[in-house]
Short mmCIF file of C-alpha atoms and ligand atoms in Angstrom, two decimals:
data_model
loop_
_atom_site.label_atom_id
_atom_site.label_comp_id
_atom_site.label_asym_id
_atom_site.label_seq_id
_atom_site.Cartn_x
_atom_site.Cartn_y
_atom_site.Cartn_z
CA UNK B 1 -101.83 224.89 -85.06
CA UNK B 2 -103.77 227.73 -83.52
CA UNK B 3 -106.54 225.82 -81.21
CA UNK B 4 -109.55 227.92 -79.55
CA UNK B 5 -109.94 225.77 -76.53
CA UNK B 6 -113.50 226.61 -74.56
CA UNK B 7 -114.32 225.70 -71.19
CA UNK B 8 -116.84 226.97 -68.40
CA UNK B 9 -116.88 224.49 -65.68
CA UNK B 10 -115.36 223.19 -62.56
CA UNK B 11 -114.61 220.04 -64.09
CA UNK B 12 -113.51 221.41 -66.96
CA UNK B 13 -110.92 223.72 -65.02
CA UNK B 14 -109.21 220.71 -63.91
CA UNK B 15 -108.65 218.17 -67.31
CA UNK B 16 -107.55 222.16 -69.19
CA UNK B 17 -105.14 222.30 -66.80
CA UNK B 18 -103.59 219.10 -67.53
CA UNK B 19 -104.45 219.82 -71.39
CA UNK B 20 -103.44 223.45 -71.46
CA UNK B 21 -99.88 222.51 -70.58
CA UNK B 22 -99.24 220.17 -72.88
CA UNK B 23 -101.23 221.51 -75.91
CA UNK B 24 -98.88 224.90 -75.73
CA UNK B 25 -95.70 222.69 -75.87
CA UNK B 26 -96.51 222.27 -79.75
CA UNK B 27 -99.48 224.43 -80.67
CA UNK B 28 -101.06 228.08 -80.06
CA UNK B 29 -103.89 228.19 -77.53
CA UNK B 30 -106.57 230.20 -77.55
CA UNK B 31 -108.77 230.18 -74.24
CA UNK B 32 -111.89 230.95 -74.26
CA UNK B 33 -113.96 230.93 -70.25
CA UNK B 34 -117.75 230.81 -71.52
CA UNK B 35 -118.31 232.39 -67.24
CA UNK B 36 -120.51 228.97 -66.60
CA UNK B 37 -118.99 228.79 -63.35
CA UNK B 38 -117.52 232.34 -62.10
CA UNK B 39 -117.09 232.63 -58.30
CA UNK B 40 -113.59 232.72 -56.84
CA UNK B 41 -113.87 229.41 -55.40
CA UNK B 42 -115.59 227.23 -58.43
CA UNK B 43 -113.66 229.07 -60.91
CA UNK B 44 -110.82 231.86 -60.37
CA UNK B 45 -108.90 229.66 -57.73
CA UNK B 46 -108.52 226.27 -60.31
CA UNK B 47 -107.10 228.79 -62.60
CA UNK B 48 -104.56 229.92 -60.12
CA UNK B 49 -103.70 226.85 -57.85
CA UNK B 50 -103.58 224.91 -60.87
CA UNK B 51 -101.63 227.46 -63.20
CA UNK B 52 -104.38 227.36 -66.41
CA UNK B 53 -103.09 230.22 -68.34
CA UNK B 54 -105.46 233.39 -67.64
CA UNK B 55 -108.64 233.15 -70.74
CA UNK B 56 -108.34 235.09 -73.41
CA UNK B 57 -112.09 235.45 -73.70
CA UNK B 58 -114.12 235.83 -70.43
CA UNK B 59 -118.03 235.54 -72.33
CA UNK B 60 -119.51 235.82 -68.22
CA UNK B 61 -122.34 233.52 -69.61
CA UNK B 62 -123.98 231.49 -66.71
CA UNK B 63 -127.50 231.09 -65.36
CA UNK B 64 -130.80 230.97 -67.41
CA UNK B 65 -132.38 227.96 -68.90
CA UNK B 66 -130.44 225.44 -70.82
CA UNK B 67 -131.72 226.87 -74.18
CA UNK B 68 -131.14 230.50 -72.99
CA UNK B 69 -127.58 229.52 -72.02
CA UNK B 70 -126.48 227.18 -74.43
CA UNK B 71 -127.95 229.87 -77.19
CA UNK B 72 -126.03 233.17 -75.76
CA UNK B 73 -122.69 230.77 -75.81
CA UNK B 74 -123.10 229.65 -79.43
CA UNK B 75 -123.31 233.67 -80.62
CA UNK B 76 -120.30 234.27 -78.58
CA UNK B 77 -118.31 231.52 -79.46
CA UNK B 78 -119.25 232.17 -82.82
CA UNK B 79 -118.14 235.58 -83.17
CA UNK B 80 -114.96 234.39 -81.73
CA UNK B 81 -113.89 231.52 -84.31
CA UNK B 82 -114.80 234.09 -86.81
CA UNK B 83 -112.59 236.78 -85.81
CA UNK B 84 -109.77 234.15 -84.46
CA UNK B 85 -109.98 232.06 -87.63
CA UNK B 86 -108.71 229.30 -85.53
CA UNK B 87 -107.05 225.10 -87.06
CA UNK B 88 -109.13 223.45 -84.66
CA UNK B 89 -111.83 223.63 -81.22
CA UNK B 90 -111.11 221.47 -78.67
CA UNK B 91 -113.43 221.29 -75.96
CA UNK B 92 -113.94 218.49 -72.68
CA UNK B 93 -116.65 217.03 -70.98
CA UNK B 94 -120.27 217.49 -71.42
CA UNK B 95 -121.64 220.75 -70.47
CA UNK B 96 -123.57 223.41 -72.29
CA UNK B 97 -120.57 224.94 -73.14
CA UNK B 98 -118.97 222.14 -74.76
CA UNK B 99 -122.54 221.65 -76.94
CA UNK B 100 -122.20 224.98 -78.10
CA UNK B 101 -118.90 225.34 -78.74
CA UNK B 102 -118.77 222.25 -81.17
CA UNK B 103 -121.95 223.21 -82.89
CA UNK B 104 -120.54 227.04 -83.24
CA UNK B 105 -117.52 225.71 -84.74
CA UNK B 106 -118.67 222.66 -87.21
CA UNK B 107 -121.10 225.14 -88.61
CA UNK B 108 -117.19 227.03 -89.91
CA UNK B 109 -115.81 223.90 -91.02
CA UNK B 110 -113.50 224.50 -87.98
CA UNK B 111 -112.75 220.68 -86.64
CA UNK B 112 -113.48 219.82 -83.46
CA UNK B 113 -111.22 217.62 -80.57
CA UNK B 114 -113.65 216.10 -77.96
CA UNK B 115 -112.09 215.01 -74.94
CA UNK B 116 -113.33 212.53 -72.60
CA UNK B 117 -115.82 211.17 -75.32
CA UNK B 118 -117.98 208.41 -75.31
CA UNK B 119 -119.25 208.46 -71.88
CA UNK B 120 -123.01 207.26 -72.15
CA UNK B 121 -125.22 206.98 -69.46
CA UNK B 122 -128.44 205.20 -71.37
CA UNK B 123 -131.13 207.89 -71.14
CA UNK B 124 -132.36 211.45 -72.65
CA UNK B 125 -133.46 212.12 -68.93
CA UNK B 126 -129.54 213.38 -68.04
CA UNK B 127 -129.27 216.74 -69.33
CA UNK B 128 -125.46 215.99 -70.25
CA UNK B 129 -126.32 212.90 -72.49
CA UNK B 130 -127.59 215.15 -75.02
CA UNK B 131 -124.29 217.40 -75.30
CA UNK B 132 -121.93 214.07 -74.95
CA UNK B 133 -123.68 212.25 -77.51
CA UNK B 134 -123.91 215.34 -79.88
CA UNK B 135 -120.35 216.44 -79.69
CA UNK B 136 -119.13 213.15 -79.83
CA UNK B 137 -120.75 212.77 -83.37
CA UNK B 138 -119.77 216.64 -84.30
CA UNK B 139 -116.04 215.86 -83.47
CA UNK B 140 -113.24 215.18 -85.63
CA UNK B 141 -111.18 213.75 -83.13
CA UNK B 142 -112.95 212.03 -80.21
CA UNK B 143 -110.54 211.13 -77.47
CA UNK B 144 -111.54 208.25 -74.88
CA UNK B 145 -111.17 207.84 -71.40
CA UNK B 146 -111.25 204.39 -71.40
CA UNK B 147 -111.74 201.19 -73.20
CA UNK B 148 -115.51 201.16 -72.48
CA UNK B 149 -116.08 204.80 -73.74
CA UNK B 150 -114.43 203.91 -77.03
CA UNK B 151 -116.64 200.66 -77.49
CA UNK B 152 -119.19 202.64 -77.35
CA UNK B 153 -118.59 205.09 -79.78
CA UNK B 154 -117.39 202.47 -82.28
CA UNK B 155 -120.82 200.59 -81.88
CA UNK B 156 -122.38 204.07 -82.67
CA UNK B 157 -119.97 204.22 -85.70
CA UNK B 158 -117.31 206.48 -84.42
CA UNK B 159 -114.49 204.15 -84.48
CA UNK B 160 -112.41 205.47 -86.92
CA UNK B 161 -112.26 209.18 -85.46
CA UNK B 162 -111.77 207.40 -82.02
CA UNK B 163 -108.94 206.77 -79.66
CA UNK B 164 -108.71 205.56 -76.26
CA UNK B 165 -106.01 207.83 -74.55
CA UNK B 166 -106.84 207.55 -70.43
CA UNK B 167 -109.10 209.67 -68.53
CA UNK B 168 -107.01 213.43 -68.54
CA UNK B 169 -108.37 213.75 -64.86
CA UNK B 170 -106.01 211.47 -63.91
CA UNK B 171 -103.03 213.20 -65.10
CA UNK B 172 -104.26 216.15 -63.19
CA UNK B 173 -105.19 213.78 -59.95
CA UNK B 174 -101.37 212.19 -59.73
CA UNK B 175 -99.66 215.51 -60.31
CA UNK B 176 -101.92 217.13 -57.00
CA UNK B 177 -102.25 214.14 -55.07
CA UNK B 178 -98.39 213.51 -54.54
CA UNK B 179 -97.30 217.14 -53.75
CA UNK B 180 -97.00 218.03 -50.12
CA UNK B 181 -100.32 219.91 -48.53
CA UNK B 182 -101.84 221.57 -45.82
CA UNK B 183 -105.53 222.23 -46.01
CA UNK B 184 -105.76 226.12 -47.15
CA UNK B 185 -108.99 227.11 -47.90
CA UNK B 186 -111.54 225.05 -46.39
CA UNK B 187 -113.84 227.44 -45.22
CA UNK B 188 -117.76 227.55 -43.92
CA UNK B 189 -120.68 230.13 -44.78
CA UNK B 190 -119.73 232.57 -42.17
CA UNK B 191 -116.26 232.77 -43.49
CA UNK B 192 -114.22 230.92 -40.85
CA UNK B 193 -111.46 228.19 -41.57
CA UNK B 194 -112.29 224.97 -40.93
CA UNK B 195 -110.09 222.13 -38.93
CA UNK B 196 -110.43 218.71 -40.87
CA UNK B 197 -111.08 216.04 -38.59
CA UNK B 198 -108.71 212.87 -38.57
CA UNK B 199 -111.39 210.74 -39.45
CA UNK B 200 -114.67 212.21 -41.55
CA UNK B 201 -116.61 211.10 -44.85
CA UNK B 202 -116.30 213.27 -47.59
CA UNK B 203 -120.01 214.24 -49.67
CA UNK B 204 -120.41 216.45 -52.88
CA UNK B 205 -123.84 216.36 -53.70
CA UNK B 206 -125.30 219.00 -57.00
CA UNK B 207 -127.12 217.24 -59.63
CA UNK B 208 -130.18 218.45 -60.63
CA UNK B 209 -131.64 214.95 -59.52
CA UNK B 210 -130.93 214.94 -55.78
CA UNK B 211 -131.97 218.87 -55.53
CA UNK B 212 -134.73 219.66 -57.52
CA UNK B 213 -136.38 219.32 -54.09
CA UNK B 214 -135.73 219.02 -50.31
CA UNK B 215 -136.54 215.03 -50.12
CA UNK B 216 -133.76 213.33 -52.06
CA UNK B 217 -131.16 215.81 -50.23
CA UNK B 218 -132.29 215.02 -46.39
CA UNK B 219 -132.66 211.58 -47.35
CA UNK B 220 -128.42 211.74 -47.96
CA UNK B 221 -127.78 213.59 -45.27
CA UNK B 222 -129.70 212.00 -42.95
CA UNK B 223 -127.74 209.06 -43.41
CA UNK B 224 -124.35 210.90 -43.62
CA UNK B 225 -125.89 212.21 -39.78
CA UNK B 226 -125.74 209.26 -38.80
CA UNK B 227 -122.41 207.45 -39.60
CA UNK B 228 -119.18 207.24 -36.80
CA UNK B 229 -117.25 210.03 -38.00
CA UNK B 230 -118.48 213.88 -39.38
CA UNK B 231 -119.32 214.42 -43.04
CA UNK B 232 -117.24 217.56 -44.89
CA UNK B 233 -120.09 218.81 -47.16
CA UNK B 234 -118.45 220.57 -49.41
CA UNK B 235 -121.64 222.16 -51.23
CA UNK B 236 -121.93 223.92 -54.79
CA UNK B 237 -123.24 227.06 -55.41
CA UNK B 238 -126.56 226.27 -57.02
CA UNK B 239 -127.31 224.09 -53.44
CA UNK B 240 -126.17 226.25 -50.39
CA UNK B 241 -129.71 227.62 -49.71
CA UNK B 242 -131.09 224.14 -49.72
CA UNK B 243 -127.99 222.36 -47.74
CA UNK B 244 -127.88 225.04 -45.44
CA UNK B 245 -131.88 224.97 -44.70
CA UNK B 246 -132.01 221.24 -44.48
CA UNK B 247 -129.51 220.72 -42.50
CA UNK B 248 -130.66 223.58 -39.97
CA UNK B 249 -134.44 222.14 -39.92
CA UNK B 250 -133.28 218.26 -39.41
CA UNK B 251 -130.38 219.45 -37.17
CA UNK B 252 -127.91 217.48 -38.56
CA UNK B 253 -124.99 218.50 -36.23
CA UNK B 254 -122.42 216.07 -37.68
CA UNK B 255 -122.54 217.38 -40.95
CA UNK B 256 -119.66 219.89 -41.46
CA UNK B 257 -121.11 222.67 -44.43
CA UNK B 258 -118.16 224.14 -46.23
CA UNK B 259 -117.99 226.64 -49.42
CA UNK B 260 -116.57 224.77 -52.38
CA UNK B 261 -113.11 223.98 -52.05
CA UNK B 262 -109.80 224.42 -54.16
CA UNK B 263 -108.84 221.19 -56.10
CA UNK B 264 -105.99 220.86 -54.47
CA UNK B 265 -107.99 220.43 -50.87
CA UNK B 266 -110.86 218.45 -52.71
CA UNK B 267 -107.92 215.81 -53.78
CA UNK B 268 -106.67 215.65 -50.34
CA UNK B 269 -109.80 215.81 -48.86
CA UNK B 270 -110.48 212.67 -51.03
CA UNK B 271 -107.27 211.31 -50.38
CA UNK B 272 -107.71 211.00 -46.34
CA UNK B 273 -111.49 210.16 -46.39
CA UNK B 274 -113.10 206.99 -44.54
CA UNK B 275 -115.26 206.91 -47.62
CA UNK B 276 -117.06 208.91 -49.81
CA UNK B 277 -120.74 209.48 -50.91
CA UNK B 278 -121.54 211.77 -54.29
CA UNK B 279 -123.05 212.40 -57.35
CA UNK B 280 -120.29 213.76 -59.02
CA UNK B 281 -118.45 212.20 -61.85
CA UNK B 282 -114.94 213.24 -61.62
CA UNK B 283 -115.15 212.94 -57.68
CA UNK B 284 -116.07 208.80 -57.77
CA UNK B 285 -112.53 208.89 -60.63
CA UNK B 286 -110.84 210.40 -57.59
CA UNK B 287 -111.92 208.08 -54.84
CA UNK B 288 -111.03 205.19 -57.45
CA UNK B 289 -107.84 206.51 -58.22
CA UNK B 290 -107.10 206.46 -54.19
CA UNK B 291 -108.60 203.88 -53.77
CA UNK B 292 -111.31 205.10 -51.23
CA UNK B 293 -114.39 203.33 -51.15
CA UNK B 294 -117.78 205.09 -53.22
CA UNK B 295 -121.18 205.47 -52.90
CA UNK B 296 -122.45 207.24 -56.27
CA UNK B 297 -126.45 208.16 -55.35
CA UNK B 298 -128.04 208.40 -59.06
CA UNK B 299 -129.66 205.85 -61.21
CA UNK B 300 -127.18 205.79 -63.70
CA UNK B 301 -123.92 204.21 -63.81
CA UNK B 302 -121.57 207.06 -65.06
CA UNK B 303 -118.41 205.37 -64.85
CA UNK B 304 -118.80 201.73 -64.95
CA UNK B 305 -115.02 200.75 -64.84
CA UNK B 306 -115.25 201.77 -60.79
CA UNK B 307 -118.13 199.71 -60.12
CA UNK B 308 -116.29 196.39 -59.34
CA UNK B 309 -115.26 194.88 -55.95
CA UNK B 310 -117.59 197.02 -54.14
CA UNK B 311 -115.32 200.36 -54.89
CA UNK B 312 -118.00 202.17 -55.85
CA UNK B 313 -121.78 201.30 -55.47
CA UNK B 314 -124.92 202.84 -57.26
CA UNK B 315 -127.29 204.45 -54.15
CA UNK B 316 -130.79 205.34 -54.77
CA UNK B 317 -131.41 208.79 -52.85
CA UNK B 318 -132.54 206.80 -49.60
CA UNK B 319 -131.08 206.36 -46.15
CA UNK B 320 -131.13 202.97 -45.70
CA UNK B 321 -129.72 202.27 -49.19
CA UNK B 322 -126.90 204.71 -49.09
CA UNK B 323 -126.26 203.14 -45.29
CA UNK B 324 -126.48 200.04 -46.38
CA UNK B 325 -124.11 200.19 -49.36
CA UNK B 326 -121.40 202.44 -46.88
CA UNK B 327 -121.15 198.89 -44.40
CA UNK B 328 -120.07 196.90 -47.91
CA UNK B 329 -116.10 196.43 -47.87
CA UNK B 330 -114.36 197.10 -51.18
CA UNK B 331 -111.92 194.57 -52.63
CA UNK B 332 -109.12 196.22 -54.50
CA UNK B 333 -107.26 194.69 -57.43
CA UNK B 334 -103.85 196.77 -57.86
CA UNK B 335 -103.22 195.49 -61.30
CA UNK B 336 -106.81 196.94 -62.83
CA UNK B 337 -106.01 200.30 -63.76
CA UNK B 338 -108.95 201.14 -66.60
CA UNK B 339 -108.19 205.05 -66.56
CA UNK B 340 -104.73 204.89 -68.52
CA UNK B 341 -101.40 206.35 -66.72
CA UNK B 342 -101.79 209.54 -65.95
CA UNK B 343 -100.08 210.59 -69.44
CA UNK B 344 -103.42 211.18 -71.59
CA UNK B 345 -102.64 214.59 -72.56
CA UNK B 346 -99.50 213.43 -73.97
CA UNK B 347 -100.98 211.01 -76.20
CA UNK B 348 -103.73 213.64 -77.12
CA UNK B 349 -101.44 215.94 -78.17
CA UNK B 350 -99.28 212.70 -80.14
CA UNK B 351 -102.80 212.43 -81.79
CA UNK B 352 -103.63 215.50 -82.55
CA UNK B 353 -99.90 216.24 -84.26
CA UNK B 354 -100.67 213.45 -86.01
CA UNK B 355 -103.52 214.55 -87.63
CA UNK B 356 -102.30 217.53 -88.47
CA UNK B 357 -99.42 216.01 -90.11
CA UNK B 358 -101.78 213.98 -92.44
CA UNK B 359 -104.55 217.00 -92.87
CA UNK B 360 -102.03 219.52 -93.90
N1 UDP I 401 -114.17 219.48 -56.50
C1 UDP I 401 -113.46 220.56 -56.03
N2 UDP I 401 -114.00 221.27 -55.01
C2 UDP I 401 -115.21 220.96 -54.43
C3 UDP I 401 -115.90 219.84 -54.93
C4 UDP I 401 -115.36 219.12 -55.99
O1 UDP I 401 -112.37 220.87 -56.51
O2 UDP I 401 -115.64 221.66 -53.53
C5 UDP I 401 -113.58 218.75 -57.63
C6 UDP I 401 -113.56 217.26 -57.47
O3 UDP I 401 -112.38 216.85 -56.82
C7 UDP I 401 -113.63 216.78 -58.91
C8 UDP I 401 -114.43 217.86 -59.60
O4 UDP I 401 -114.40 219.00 -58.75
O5 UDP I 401 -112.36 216.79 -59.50
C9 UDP I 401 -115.84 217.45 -59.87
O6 UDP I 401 -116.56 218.52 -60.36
P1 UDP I 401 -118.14 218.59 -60.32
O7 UDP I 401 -118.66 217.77 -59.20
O8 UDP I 401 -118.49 220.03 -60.36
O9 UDP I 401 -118.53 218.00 -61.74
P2 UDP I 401 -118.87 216.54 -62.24
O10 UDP I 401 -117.81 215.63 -61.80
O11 UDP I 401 -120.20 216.19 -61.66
O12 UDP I 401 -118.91 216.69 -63.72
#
């Protein structure tokens, strides 16, 4: 089959790398970068460290309202299927890009592959519910991270386009995790390389929720501050000015600030870790997957498979909470293992041959 594939996101980078080499083992891949994320180090250095073929299509899309960016993607993507005449679309996650991409391509009959489907998080209020729930119903093929994600598509009537194939993270998590590294590029604002310490906490902190305004982020950070060992605070784009200024006007001096990081440092970095506080959802997969102990600061369980045994706790955007939940100890089971085995774009790609074979 010839399949467009469209991603635009950090995240994203890292399942297509997993998915990319696979899906060209039996089919023709089309790449298409929608630009959501372009600097060097949230976007150029997954594709090289993690050898994603180089896109096709580069649409430099990013910034601007949700509407204004979700709307510029959808012509481009458009205009791409049309002239590309693609089998199939198969997009990840639940960004703007993977919203418009599905809605570009259902509109041209072209069938769509959703991976890491059925992720619900119970409210409107999360931007990304609206472009999980949407693609999930748009999709042809909706492909499940776990067993919870594809219980909930089947009570929403999905069941028979859904499968529950492991969380493709994971495949790219075991292949980094067990190769032999040295920190490269961990660097701060000024440009210099930074030394890891042997002990430290590693934070991500980007959503919308915890820095819309200064409070929510000195409330984390104050409490990072304040723990045994330094915090790496390894801070995205869209938050520098803020993380920088807060931490500056609170003098937090055992917060280490650091430009984003490759994935390969980000997965060692995660690795080594006393524990780890964020509000990312791949990053709490990570710390699961070795097993280091999470605290996830939103109101909304995103992964609910990592919330047993105290491996990963829910943290309102308060000091005392986050503190609080950081002196629990986690009890790990070996045996539970809810993300699969590290071979879901293998079965993906089973799947999708599959369906080929029967849609021909
Ligand atoms: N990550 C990274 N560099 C960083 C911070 C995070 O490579 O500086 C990785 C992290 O290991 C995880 C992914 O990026 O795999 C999470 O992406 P992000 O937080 O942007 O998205 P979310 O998980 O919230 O969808």
């Amino acid at each position: 089959m010839r399949i467009v594939t469209v991603i635009g996101a950090r995240p994203q980078f890292i399942k297509a790398a997993a998915g990319s080499r696979q899906i060209r083992k039996e089919h023709q891949e089309i790449l298409i970068h929608t630009g959501q994320h372009f600097d060097d180090n949230m976007s150029a250095v997954f594709f090289r460290e993690m050898e994603i073929p180089e896109p096709d299509y580069n649409l430099g899309i990013s910034g601007g309202s949700h509407a204004q960016m979700t709307a510029k993607m959808l012509v481009g993507i458009e205009e791409i299927l049309v002239k590309e005449k693609p089998d199939a679309l198969l997009v990840y996650g639940d960004t703007n890009s993977t919203i418009a991409a599905a809605l570009a391509a259902v509109k041209l009959q072209i069938p769509v592959f959703h991976v890491e489907a059925g992720n619900r998080l119970g409210t409107l209020n999360n931007p990304e519910e609206v472009n999980r729930i949407t693609t999930d119903h748009l999709a042809t093929l909706d492909f499940c991270a776990t067993e919870d994600s594809l219980e909930k598509l089947q009570r929403e009537g999905l069941g028979d386009r859904s499968y529950c194939v492991g969380n493709i993270m994971y495949d790219s998590f075991l292949h980094f995790v067990n190769l032999p590294w040295k920190y490269q590029n961990i660097i701060d604002f000024d440009g210099n390389a930074i030394t890891v310490p042997s002990e430290y906490y590693y934070l991500t902190c980007h959503r919308q929720e915890n820095t819309y305004s200064d409070e929510p982020l000195t409330e984390i950070l104050a409490a990072m501050n304040s723990l045994d060992a330094p915090t790496i605070y390894a801070v995205h784009p869209r938050n520098r000015e803020r993380a920088c200024r807060v931490c500056e006007k609170e003098k937090f001096k055992n917060i280490i600030l650091t430009q984003p990081v490759g994935y390969s440092d980000s997965v060692h970095l995660t690795k080594n870790a006393k524990k780890i506080v964020t509000d990312s959802g791949g990053l709490q997969c990570e710390a699961f997957y070795a097993g280091v102990q999470c605290i996830f600061v939103l109101d909304y369980v995103v992964w609910p498979e990592t919330m047993v045994g105290n491996r990963n706790q829910l943290a309102k955007a308060n000091r005392y909470d986050i503190l609080n939940k950081l002196s629990a100890t986690q009890i790990i089971d070996p045996s539970y293992k809810p993300f699969g085995d590290g071979h879901a774009a293998e079965r993906i790609c089973k799947i999708i041959t599959e369906w080929e074979r029967k849609n021909k």
